[in-house]
Coordinates of C-alpha atoms in Angstrom, one line a residue:
X6 CA 0.1 -0.1 0.1
X7 CA 1.4 3.3 -1.0
X8 CA 0.7 6.4 1.1
X9 CA -0.3 8.3 -2.2
X10 CA -3.5 6.3 -2.2
X11 CA -4.6 7.5 1.0
X12 CA -7.7 9.5 1.2
X13 CA -6.0 11.4 3.9
X14 CA -8.6 13.3 6.1
X15 CA -8.0 16.9 6.8
X16 CA -6.0 17.9 10.0
X17 CA -8.7 17.7 12.8
X18 CA -11.0 15.2 11.1
X19 CA -8.7 12.1 11.6
X20 CA -10.6 11.5 14.9
X21 CA -14.1 12.3 16.0
X22 CA -14.3 15.3 18.3
X23 CA -14.5 13.2 21.6
X24 CA -14.2 9.6 22.4
X25 CA -18.0 9.4 23.4
X26 CA -19.1 10.9 19.9
X27 CA -16.9 8.3 18.2
X28 CA -18.5 5.4 20.3
X29 CA -22.1 6.7 19.6
X30 CA -21.4 7.1 15.9
X31 CA -19.8 3.7 15.8
X32 CA -22.4 1.9 17.4
X33 CA -25.0 3.1 15.1
X34 CA -22.8 2.6 12.1
X35 CA -22.6 -1.1 13.1
X36 CA -26.2 -1.4 13.2
X37 CA -26.8 0.2 9.8
X38 CA -24.1 -2.2 8.4
X39 CA -26.0 -5.2 9.9
X40 CA -23.0 -6.2 12.0
X41 CA -25.0 -6.3 15.2
X42 CA -28.7 -5.5 16.0
X43 CA -30.1 -2.7 18.2
X44 CA -30.5 -5.3 21.2
X45 CA -26.7 -6.2 21.2
X46 CA -25.7 -2.7 20.9
X47 CA -27.8 -1.8 24.1
X48 CA -26.3 -4.6 25.9
X49 CA -22.8 -3.5 24.9
X50 CA -23.6 0.2 26.1
X51 CA -24.5 -1.0 29.6
X52 CA -21.3 -3.2 30.0
X53 CA -19.5 -0.1 28.7
X54 CA -21.2 2.0 31.5
X55 CA -20.7 -0.6 34.2
X56 CA -16.9 -1.3 33.4
X57 CA -15.8 1.9 32.1
X58 CA -14.2 0.0 28.9
X59 CA -14.6 1.6 25.4
X60 CA -17.5 0.3 23.5
X61 CA -15.7 -1.1 20.5
X62 CA -13.5 -3.2 23.0
X63 CA -16.6 -4.4 24.8
X64 CA -18.0 -5.5 21.4
X65 CA -15.3 -7.7 20.7
X66 CA -14.5 -9.1 24.1
X67 CA -18.2 -10.2 24.3
X68 CA -17.9 -11.8 20.7
X69 CA -20.9 -9.6 19.4
X70 CA -18.7 -8.6 16.4
X71 CA -15.5 -9.8 14.6
X72 CA -12.4 -7.9 14.7
X73 CA -12.4 -7.4 10.9
X74 CA -16.1 -6.3 10.9
X75 CA -15.1 -3.6 13.5
X76 CA -12.0 -2.6 11.8
X77 CA -14.0 -2.1 8.5
X78 CA -16.7 0.1 10.5
X79 CA -13.7 2.0 12.1
X80 CA -12.3 2.8 8.8
X81 CA -15.5 3.8 7.4
X82 CA -16.2 6.0 10.3
X83 CA -13.0 7.7 10.4
X84 CA -12.4 8.0 6.5
X85 CA -9.1 6.1 7.0
X86 CA -7.8 3.3 4.9
X87 CA -8.1 -0.2 6.1
X88 CA -4.7 -2.0 6.0
X89 CA -4.5 -5.6 4.6
X90 CA -2.0 -8.2 5.8
X91 CA 0.2 -7.6 2.6
X92 CA 0.5 -4.0 3.4
X93 CA 2.9 -4.1 6.1
X94 CA 6.6 -3.3 5.4
X95 CA 9.2 -6.0 4.8
X96 CA 11.5 -4.6 7.4
X97 CA 10.7 -2.4 10.4
X98 CA 10.8 1.5 10.0
X99 CA 12.3 3.9 12.6
X100 CA 13.9 1.2 14.7
X101 CA 16.2 3.8 15.9
X102 CA 13.5 6.2 17.0
X103 CA 10.6 4.0 18.0
X104 CA 11.1 1.1 20.3
X105 CA 9.5 -2.3 19.8
X106 CA 8.1 -2.6 23.6
X107 CA 6.1 0.9 22.8
X108 CA 4.8 -0.2 19.5
X109 CA 3.7 -3.6 20.9
X110 CA 1.9 -1.9 24.1
X111 CA 0.4 0.7 21.6
X112 CA -0.5 -2.0 19.0
X113 CA 0.8 0.2 16.3
X114 CA 3.3 -0.2 13.2
X115 CA 4.6 2.4 10.9
X116 CA 3.9 1.2 7.6
X117 CA 4.9 4.1 5.0
X118 CA 7.2 7.1 5.3
X119 CA 7.7 10.3 2.9
X120 CA 9.4 13.5 3.6
X121 CA 6.8 15.2 5.7
X122 CA 4.6 12.5 6.8
X123 CA 4.4 8.8 8.1
X124 CA 1.4 6.3 7.8
X125 CA 1.0 4.4 11.0
X126 CA -1.4 1.2 11.3
X127 CA -3.3 1.1 14.7
X128 CA -5.4 -1.6 16.1
X129 CA -7.3 1.1 18.0
X130 CA -7.6 4.3 15.9
X131 CA -9.5 6.1 18.5
X132 CA -6.6 6.1 20.4
X133 CA -5.4 9.7 20.2
X134 CA -2.1 9.4 22.4
X135 CA -0.2 7.0 20.3
X136 CA -0.3 9.1 17.0
X137 CA 0.8 12.1 19.0
X138 CA 3.6 10.4 20.6
X139 CA 4.8 8.8 17.3
X140 CA 4.6 12.4 15.6
X141 CA 6.6 13.7 18.6
X142 CA 9.2 11.2 18.3
X143 CA 9.5 11.3 14.5
X144 CA 9.1 14.9 14.0
X145 CA 6.6 14.6 11.2
X146 CA 2.9 14.4 10.6
X147 CA 1.0 11.1 11.3
X148 CA -1.7 9.8 9.2
X149 CA -3.6 6.8 10.7
X150 CA -4.7 3.8 9.1
X151 CA -6.9 1.0 10.6
X152 CA -5.6 -2.3 11.3
X153 CA -7.1 -5.9 12.0
X154 CA -5.7 -6.7 15.4
X155 CA -4.9 -10.4 14.5
X156 CA -2.8 -9.2 11.3
X157 CA -1.2 -6.4 13.0
X158 CA 0.0 -9.0 15.8
X159 CA 1.5 -11.2 13.3
X160 CA 3.4 -8.1 11.6
X161 CA 4.6 -7.0 15.1
X162 CA 5.9 -10.6 15.6
X163 CA 7.6 -10.6 12.3
X164 CA 9.1 -7.1 12.4
X165 CA 10.1 -6.8 15.9
X166 CA 11.6 -9.7 17.5
X167 CA 12.0 -9.4 21.4
X168 CA 15.9 -10.3 21.8
X169 CA 15.7 -9.9 25.7
X170 CA 12.8 -12.7 26.1
X171 CA 14.7 -14.8 23.3
X172 CA 17.9 -14.5 25.2
X173 CA 16.2 -15.4 28.4
X174 CA 14.8 -18.7 26.7
X175 CA 18.3 -19.5 25.2
X176 CA 19.9 -19.5 28.6
X177 CA 17.1 -21.6 29.8
X178 CA 17.4 -24.1 27.0
X179 CA 21.2 -24.1 27.5
X180 CA 20.7 -25.0 31.3
X181 CA 18.3 -27.9 30.2
X182 CA 21.1 -29.7 28.4
X183 CA 23.3 -30.0 31.4
X184 CA 21.1 -32.4 33.4
X185 CA 18.7 -34.5 31.3
X186 CA 18.9 -37.3 33.8
X187 CA 16.8 -35.5 36.5
X188 CA 13.3 -35.9 35.0
X189 CA 11.6 -33.8 38.0
X190 CA 14.3 -30.9 37.6
X191 CA 13.7 -31.3 33.7
X192 CA 10.0 -30.9 34.1
X193 CA 10.5 -27.8 36.2
X194 CA 12.6 -26.2 33.7
X195 CA 10.3 -26.8 30.9
X196 CA 7.7 -25.5 33.1
X197 CA 9.6 -22.3 33.7
X198 CA 10.4 -21.9 30.0
X199 CA 6.7 -22.3 29.1
X200 CA 6.0 -19.4 31.4
X201 CA 8.2 -17.0 29.6
X202 CA 6.3 -14.0 28.4
X203 CA 7.4 -14.4 24.7
X204 CA 6.4 -18.0 24.7
X205 CA 3.0 -17.3 26.0
X206 CA 2.5 -14.5 23.6
X207 CA 3.5 -16.8 20.6
X208 CA 1.2 -19.6 21.4
X209 CA -1.6 -17.1 22.0
X210 CA -0.9 -15.6 18.5
X211 CA -0.9 -19.2 16.9
X212 CA -4.1 -20.0 18.4
X213 CA -5.8 -16.4 17.8
X214 CA -4.3 -16.6 14.3
X215 CA -6.3 -19.8 13.8
X216 CA -9.6 -18.7 15.1
X217 CA -9.4 -15.4 13.3
X218 CA -8.9 -17.1 10.0
X219 CA -11.0 -19.8 10.5
X220 CA -8.6 -22.7 10.4
X221 CA -9.7 -25.9 11.5
X222 CA -6.5 -27.5 12.6
X223 CA -3.0 -26.2 13.7
X224 CA -0.2 -28.7 13.0
X225 CA 3.0 -27.8 15.1
X226 CA 5.7 -30.2 13.9
X227 CA 9.5 -30.1 14.9
X228 CA 12.2 -31.2 12.5
X229 CA 16.0 -31.2 12.8
X230 CA 16.5 -27.5 11.7
X231 CA 13.1 -26.0 11.9
X232 CA 9.9 -25.9 13.7
X233 CA 7.0 -26.1 11.1
X234 CA 3.7 -24.7 11.6
X235 CA 0.8 -25.3 9.1
X236 CA -3.0 -24.3 9.4
X237 CA -5.7 -26.3 7.6
X238 CA -8.2 -24.3 5.8
X239 CA -11.1 -26.0 3.9
X240 CA -9.5 -29.3 4.4
X241 CA -6.1 -28.3 3.0
X242 CA -2.9 -27.5 4.8
X243 CA -1.1 -24.2 4.4
X244 CA 2.4 -23.4 5.9
X245 CA 2.8 -20.2 8.1
X246 CA 5.8 -18.4 9.1
X247 CA 7.7 -20.7 11.6
X248 CA 8.6 -19.7 14.9
X249 CA 12.4 -19.9 16.1
X250 CA 13.5 -23.5 16.3
X251 CA 15.1 -22.9 19.8
X252 CA 11.7 -22.3 21.2
X253 CA 10.3 -25.9 20.2
X254 CA 10.3 -27.3 23.6
X255 CA 8.9 -24.1 25.2
X256 CA 6.0 -24.2 22.6
X257 CA 5.1 -27.5 23.2
X258 CA 5.4 -27.4 26.9
X259 CA 3.0 -24.2 27.0
X260 CA 0.5 -26.2 24.9
X261 CA 0.4 -29.1 27.2
X262 CA 0.4 -27.1 30.3
X263 CA -2.9 -25.2 28.9
X264 CA -4.5 -28.8 27.8
X265 CA -3.5 -30.1 31.5
X266 CA -1.2 -32.7 30.1
X267 CA 2.1 -34.1 31.8
X268 CA 4.9 -32.0 30.2
X269 CA 7.5 -34.6 31.6
X270 CA 6.1 -37.4 29.6
X271 CA 7.7 -37.1 26.0
X272 CA 7.5 -40.7 25.1
X273 CA 3.8 -41.6 24.7
X274 CA 1.1 -39.8 22.9
X275 CA -1.4 -37.7 25.1
X276 CA -4.7 -36.1 24.4
X277 CA -6.2 -33.0 26.1
X278 CA -8.5 -30.3 25.8
X279 CA -8.3 -26.5 26.2
X280 CA -11.1 -24.1 26.8
X281 CA -10.6 -20.3 26.5
X282 CA -11.8 -17.2 25.2
X283 CA -10.3 -16.0 22.1
X284 CA -11.1 -12.4 20.9
X285 CA -14.6 -12.7 22.1
X286 CA -15.1 -16.4 21.1
X287 CA -15.6 -19.4 23.3
X288 CA -13.4 -21.9 21.9
X289 CA -12.6 -25.4 22.6
X290 CA -9.4 -26.9 21.1
X291 CA -8.8 -30.6 21.1
X292 CA -5.0 -31.3 21.7
X293 CA -3.1 -34.3 20.4
X294 CA 0.7 -34.9 21.0
X295 CA 2.7 -37.6 19.5
X296 CA 6.4 -38.5 19.9
X297 CA 8.4 -38.2 16.7
X298 CA 12.1 -38.1 15.7
X299 CA 12.9 -34.6 16.7
X300 CA 10.6 -34.0 19.5
X301 CA 6.8 -33.8 20.1
X302 CA 4.3 -33.3 17.2
X303 CA 1.2 -31.4 18.2
X304 CA -2.1 -30.9 16.5
X305 CA -4.7 -28.5 17.8
X306 CA -8.3 -29.2 16.4
X307 CA -10.2 -25.8 16.6
X308 CA -13.9 -26.5 17.6
X309 CA -15.6 -23.0 17.4
X310 CA -19.1 -23.4 17.9
X311 CA -20.0 -19.8 16.9
X312 CA -18.4 -20.7 13.4
X313 CA -20.5 -23.9 12.8
X314 CA -24.1 -23.5 11.6
X315 CA -25.7 -27.0 12.3
X316 CA -28.3 -26.7 9.8
X317 CA -28.9 -28.9 6.7
X318 CA -29.7 -26.0 4.4
X319 CA -26.4 -24.2 5.5
X320 CA -24.2 -27.5 5.1
X321 CA -25.1 -27.0 1.2
X322 CA -27.1 -30.4 1.1
X323 CA -29.7 -30.1 -1.8
X324 CA -33.3 -29.7 -1.0
X325 CA -34.4 -33.1 -1.9
X326 CA -31.8 -34.9 0.3
X327 CA -32.9 -32.9 3.0
X328 CA -36.4 -33.7 2.7
X329 CA -35.7 -37.1 2.7
X330 CA -33.3 -37.1 5.6
X331 CA -35.8 -35.3 7.7
X332 CA -38.3 -38.0 6.9
X333 CA -35.7 -40.7 8.0
X334 CA -35.2 -38.8 11.1
X335 CA -38.8 -38.7 12.1
X336 CA -39.0 -42.5 11.9
X337 CA -39.8 -44.2 15.5
X338 CA -37.0 -46.8 15.1
X339 CA -34.4 -48.0 12.6
X340 CA -30.7 -47.3 11.7
X341 CA -29.5 -44.3 10.1
X342 CA -25.9 -44.0 8.8
X343 CA -23.7 -41.1 7.6
X344 CA -20.7 -42.2 5.8
X345 CA -17.5 -41.0 4.3
X346 CA -13.6 -40.3 5.1
X347 CA -12.3 -38.5 8.0
X348 CA -13.1 -34.8 7.7
X349 CA -16.1 -35.3 5.5
X350 CA -18.4 -33.7 7.9
X351 CA -20.3 -36.6 9.2
X352 CA -20.5 -35.7 12.7
X353 CA -21.5 -32.2 11.8
X354 CA -24.5 -33.7 9.7
X355 CA -25.5 -35.8 12.6
X356 CA -25.3 -33.0 15.1
X357 CA -27.8 -31.1 12.8
X358 CA -30.1 -33.9 12.8
X359 CA -30.0 -34.3 16.4
X360 CA -30.9 -30.7 16.9
X361 CA -33.9 -31.2 14.6
X362 CA -35.0 -34.2 17.0
X363 CA -34.5 -32.4 20.1
X364 CA -37.3 -31.8 22.2
X365 CA -39.1 -32.2 25.6
X366 CA -40.9 -35.3 24.2
X367 CA -37.7 -37.2 23.2
X368 CA -34.9 -38.7 25.4
X369 CA -31.7 -38.4 23.2
X370 CA -28.4 -39.9 24.3
X371 CA -25.2 -39.8 22.5
X372 CA -22.1 -41.9 23.0
X373 CA -18.9 -40.1 21.4
X374 CA -15.0 -40.1 21.2
X375 CA -14.4 -37.5 21.4
X376 CA -17.5 -34.8 22.1
X377 CA -16.8 -32.2 19.6
X378 CA -19.6 -29.9 20.4
X379 CA -21.9 -29.7 23.3
X380 CA -25.5 -29.6 22.4
X381 CA -28.0 -28.3 25.1
X382 CA -30.7 -30.5 26.2
X383 CA -29.0 -33.8 24.8
X384 CA -27.2 -36.3 27.2
X385 CA -23.8 -36.5 25.6
X386 CA -21.4 -39.2 27.0
X387 CA -17.6 -39.3 26.3
X388 CA -15.9 -42.7 25.9
X389 CA -13.1 -43.4 28.2
X390 CA -11.4 -46.7 27.2
X391 CA -8.6 -46.3 29.8
X392 CA -11.2 -47.1 32.6
X393 CA -13.2 -49.6 30.6
X394 CA -16.0 -47.2 29.5
X395 CA -16.0 -48.1 25.8
X396 CA -19.0 -47.9 23.0
X397 CA -20.1 -51.5 23.9
X398 CA -20.3 -51.1 27.7
X399 CA -21.9 -47.7 27.4
X400 CA -24.5 -48.7 24.9
X401 CA -25.4 -51.6 27.0
X402 CA -26.0 -49.4 30.0
X403 CA -27.7 -46.7 27.8
X404 CA -30.3 -49.2 26.8
X405 CA -31.7 -49.2 30.2
X406 CA -32.1 -45.4 30.4
X407 CA -35.1 -45.7 28.0
X408 CA -33.8 -43.4 25.2
X409 CA -35.6 -42.4 22.1
X410 CA -32.6 -41.7 20.1
X411 CA -29.3 -43.0 20.4
X412 CA -26.2 -41.5 18.5
X413 CA -23.1 -43.5 18.3
X414 CA -20.0 -41.5 17.3
X415 CA -18.7 -44.6 15.1
X416 CA -19.4 -48.2 14.5
X417 CA -16.0 -49.6 14.5
X418 CA -16.4 -53.5 15.2
X419 CA -19.1 -56.0 15.1
X420 CA -19.8 -55.9 18.8
X421 CA -20.9 -52.2 18.5
X422 CA -22.7 -53.0 15.2
X423 CA -24.7 -55.7 16.8
X424 CA -25.8 -53.6 19.7
X425 CA -26.8 -50.8 17.2
X426 CA -28.9 -53.2 15.1
X427 CA -30.5 -54.8 18.2
X428 CA -31.3 -51.3 19.5
X429 CA -32.9 -50.4 16.3
X430 CA -34.8 -53.5 16.3
X431 CA -36.2 -53.0 19.7
X432 CA -37.9 -49.5 19.2
X433 CA -35.0 -47.0 19.1
X434 CA -33.8 -44.6 16.3
X435 CA -30.1 -45.3 16.1
X436 CA -27.7 -42.7 14.2
X437 CA -24.0 -43.5 13.7
X438 CA -21.3 -42.9 11.2
X439 CA -19.2 -45.3 9.2
X440 CA -16.1 -45.1 7.1
X441 CA -17.0 -46.2 3.6
X442 CA -16.5 -44.5 0.1
X443 CA -20.2 -44.7 -1.0
X444 CA -23.7 -45.3 0.4
X445 CA -23.8 -49.0 -1.3
X446 CA -20.4 -49.7 0.1
X447 CA -21.8 -49.2 3.6
X448 CA -24.0 -52.6 3.3
X449 CA -21.0 -54.7 2.2
X450 CA -18.9 -53.1 5.0
X451 CA -21.6 -54.2 7.7
X452 CA -21.6 -57.4 6.0
X453 CA -17.8 -57.8 6.3
X454 CA -18.0 -56.9 9.9
X455 CA -20.3 -59.8 10.4
X456 CA -24.0 -58.5 10.6
X457 CA -26.3 -60.9 9.0
X458 CA -27.8 -59.8 5.7
X459 CA -31.5 -60.2 7.1
X460 CA -30.6 -57.9 9.9
X461 CA -29.2 -55.3 7.7
X462 CA -32.4 -55.4 5.7
X463 CA -34.6 -55.2 8.7
X464 CA -32.9 -52.4 10.4
X465 CA -31.3 -50.1 7.7
X466 CA -33.5 -47.1 6.9
X467 CA -31.0 -45.0 5.2
X468 CA -27.4 -44.3 4.1
X469 CA -26.1 -40.7 3.6
X470 CA -22.5 -40.5 1.8
X471 CA -21.1 -37.2 1.9
X472 CA -17.9 -35.2 1.2
X473 CA -16.7 -31.7 1.5
X474 CA -15.7 -29.8 -1.4
X475 CA -14.1 -26.3 -1.4
X476 CA -16.3 -23.4 -2.5
X477 CA -15.2 -21.0 -5.1
X478 CA -14.3 -17.6 -3.6
X479 CA -17.1 -15.1 -4.5
X480 CA -14.8 -12.2 -4.6
X481 CA -12.4 -13.6 -7.3
X482 CA -14.1 -16.6 -9.3
X483 CA -14.1 -16.0 -13.0
X484 CA -16.7 -17.2 -15.4
X485 CA -15.9 -18.4 -18.7
X486 CA -17.9 -20.4 -21.5
X487 CA -18.7 -24.0 -20.7
X488 CA -15.9 -26.2 -22.6
X489 CA -17.8 -28.6 -24.7
X490 CA -15.1 -31.2 -24.0
X491 CA -16.2 -30.8 -20.2
X492 CA -19.7 -31.5 -21.0
X493 CA -18.9 -34.4 -23.3
X494 CA -16.3 -36.2 -20.9
X495 CA -18.4 -35.9 -17.7
X496 CA -21.9 -36.1 -19.4
X497 CA -22.9 -32.7 -17.9
X498 CA -26.0 -32.6 -20.0
X499 CA -27.3 -35.7 -17.7
X500 CA -27.3 -33.3 -14.9
X501 CA -28.9 -30.2 -16.7
X502 CA -30.2 -30.1 -20.2
X503 CA -28.8 -26.5 -20.6
X504 CA -25.3 -27.5 -19.3
X505 CA -23.4 -26.5 -22.4
X506 CA -25.0 -23.0 -22.2
X507 CA -24.2 -22.3 -18.5
X508 CA -21.0 -20.4 -17.3
X509 CA -18.1 -22.4 -16.0
X510 CA -16.5 -20.8 -13.1
X511 CA -12.6 -21.2 -12.3
X512 CA -10.5 -20.4 -9.3
X513 CA -8.5 -17.3 -9.5
X514 CA -7.2 -16.3 -6.1
X515 CA -7.1 -13.1 -4.0
X516 CA -6.6 -11.6 -0.8
X517 CA -9.8 -12.8 0.7
X518 CA -9.3 -16.4 -0.1
X519 CA -5.4 -16.5 0.6
X520 CA -4.7 -16.7 -3.0
X521 CA -6.3 -20.2 -3.3
X522 CA -9.4 -19.3 -5.2
X523 CA -11.4 -21.2 -2.7
X524 CA -13.3 -19.9 0.4
X525 CA -15.3 -22.2 2.6
X526 CA -16.7 -25.7 1.9
X527 CA -20.1 -27.4 1.3
X528 CA -21.3 -30.9 1.5
X529 CA -22.3 -33.0 -1.6
X530 CA -23.8 -36.3 -0.8
X531 CA -25.7 -39.3 -2.0
X532 CA -28.8 -40.7 -0.2
X533 CA -29.6 -44.5 -0.4
X534 CA -33.1 -45.2 1.0
X535 CA -33.5 -49.0 0.5
X536 CA -36.4 -50.2 -1.6
X537 CA -37.7 -53.6 -2.2
X538 CA -35.1 -54.0 -5.1
X539 CA -32.2 -53.2 -3.0
X540 CA -33.5 -55.4 0.1
X541 CA -33.6 -58.0 -2.4
X542 CA -29.9 -57.5 -3.4
X543 CA -28.8 -57.4 0.2
X544 CA -30.4 -60.7 1.0
X545 CA -29.1 -62.2 -2.0
X546 CA -25.5 -60.8 -0.9
X547 CA -25.2 -58.9 -4.1
X548 CA -22.0 -56.7 -4.3
X549 CA -21.9 -52.9 -4.0
X550 CA -21.8 -52.2 -7.7
X551 CA -25.1 -54.1 -8.1
X552 CA -26.8 -52.4 -4.9
X553 CA -25.8 -49.0 -6.4
X554 CA -27.0 -49.6 -10.0
X555 CA -30.4 -50.5 -8.3
X556 CA -30.4 -47.5 -6.1
X557 CA -29.7 -45.3 -9.1
X558 CA -32.5 -46.9 -11.2
X559 CA -34.8 -46.1 -8.0
X560 CA -33.6 -42.4 -8.2
X561 CA -30.7 -41.9 -6.2
X562 CA -28.0 -39.3 -7.6
X563 CA -24.3 -40.5 -7.1
X564 CA -21.8 -38.6 -5.1
X565 CA -20.0 -37.6 -8.4
X566 CA -23.0 -36.6 -10.1
X567 CA -24.0 -34.4 -6.9
X568 CA -20.4 -32.9 -7.3
X569 CA -21.1 -32.1 -10.9
X570 CA -24.4 -30.4 -10.0
X571 CA -22.4 -28.2 -7.6
X572 CA -20.1 -27.3 -10.5
X573 CA -23.2 -26.3 -12.7
X574 CA -24.4 -24.2 -10.0
X575 CA -21.2 -22.5 -9.9
X576 CA -20.2 -23.4 -6.4
X577 CA -17.1 -25.4 -7.1
X578 CA -14.9 -26.8 -10.0
X579 CA -14.5 -30.2 -11.6
X580 CA -11.0 -30.3 -10.4
X581 CA -12.1 -29.8 -6.8
X582 CA -14.9 -32.6 -7.2
X583 CA -12.4 -35.1 -8.8
X584 CA -10.1 -34.5 -5.7
X585 CA -12.4 -35.0 -2.9
X586 CA -14.4 -38.0 -4.6
X587 CA -11.8 -39.8 -6.9
X588 CA -8.6 -38.8 -5.2
X589 CA -7.2 -37.2 -8.4
X590 CA -4.6 -34.2 -8.1

């Protein structure tokens, strides 16, 4: 970003007359923009009056508005530019006159300099002291720009390394090498190391970045010469700027302390959970550590309930499938399965179904490993194999609780499958997941487990096989004429008669989608509802190909055809559908 493109306000117009005026105008602007409603604004103002905290800080701390939405509103209010992640300088400016400690405390970064003025990005552009202090230190006019806090913090970490904190950590690490035999002393040193302010700040930044950028996972992987950090966006991993290698032990120890794990145990895998508030959002983090060649590899699964919309329509499922699925969920008994590989959204779909069923009249019990999201009004039970509390023993006990609906996290073995089948035979609606590639393959998978064919035919009411495909970024997707070769190769005219006349959208890439061309995901699915024809094939032990052909003849749209329909709707690309379903690059 160049300072020349700034629509710089006139002197005296950079900030409203008073902080109170700014807060009042900001609140009204957020309501006008649809970021919050009037009720939330009044609630925030009451908290502001009680605590003395500024309105815009109250809004983010309570999770009423995202940092980006607030920054956009502040930019509009102050007629100041909004700084993007790519607008920060490659090297720090004015390091001889502006101390890193001051800039960190003020949440400010100089981003451009000219002869008579300097542009400064501020996380809090209503702060009048910081621009005045920078102007005094540099002896020139300051023009403010509005920063998104998470992006500004990342730039601060990149541009202004804290040498004092790093030196202290280096000394601690050097001390660690002297006495590796004393496990208790080693654990204490790791605990002290993880309590250093730079390490706490770095781990907090890793987590905050994951939440703010809507990553589903954070992978922290130690190697001989570096510590690799990767974020998973829309099912695909992207590498981030790595922390210093010397901080590997400290970072891992800090995460283990937060998850209440044993920091002295580095030979065995451990699992834990972290619950915290990140920038106004209540977040659960599922933590998994595994020993590797050069240290412990850590994966954080981000479970942000506010970012998940447990509604069939919002998941992207077609209206026809949603209608049939709702009908299956209204059945008094039977077995309904959702299948697909890991990360295909099976549990999310089941949760959406449970919320539809949740009422005073129904007793709903779930058995999960792990419980991903807490659902109000539903009895959720966590499996704990280490104390003998496994799926089988829990299911036997649950049946004595007179449940109407039972959700089993996953059917993994014959014993669990048999109990699920028996429960569905005795008047319960049983929902569960299975790892298979298609709906028809679910039947052969249950058969391979050892479930009798007549039991499958008697209890199985429906199988939903699904995948998650990346959605094209709405900001940069480009339309072009539909290539005839595409229509011919994939038979798109089977999906829509006017396929050849429809536009074909391709991925481009922009700042909004991190240059990938995709933003967000949607479900594509096939729903197999057994009919007389498929029941007959099940009893005759037909293979999955024969069962799938019969289901298609009865009206089922296959998973690949569902993906092609999403392509014709302009939601995704053929390449993405092929990658998710056929495993093609």
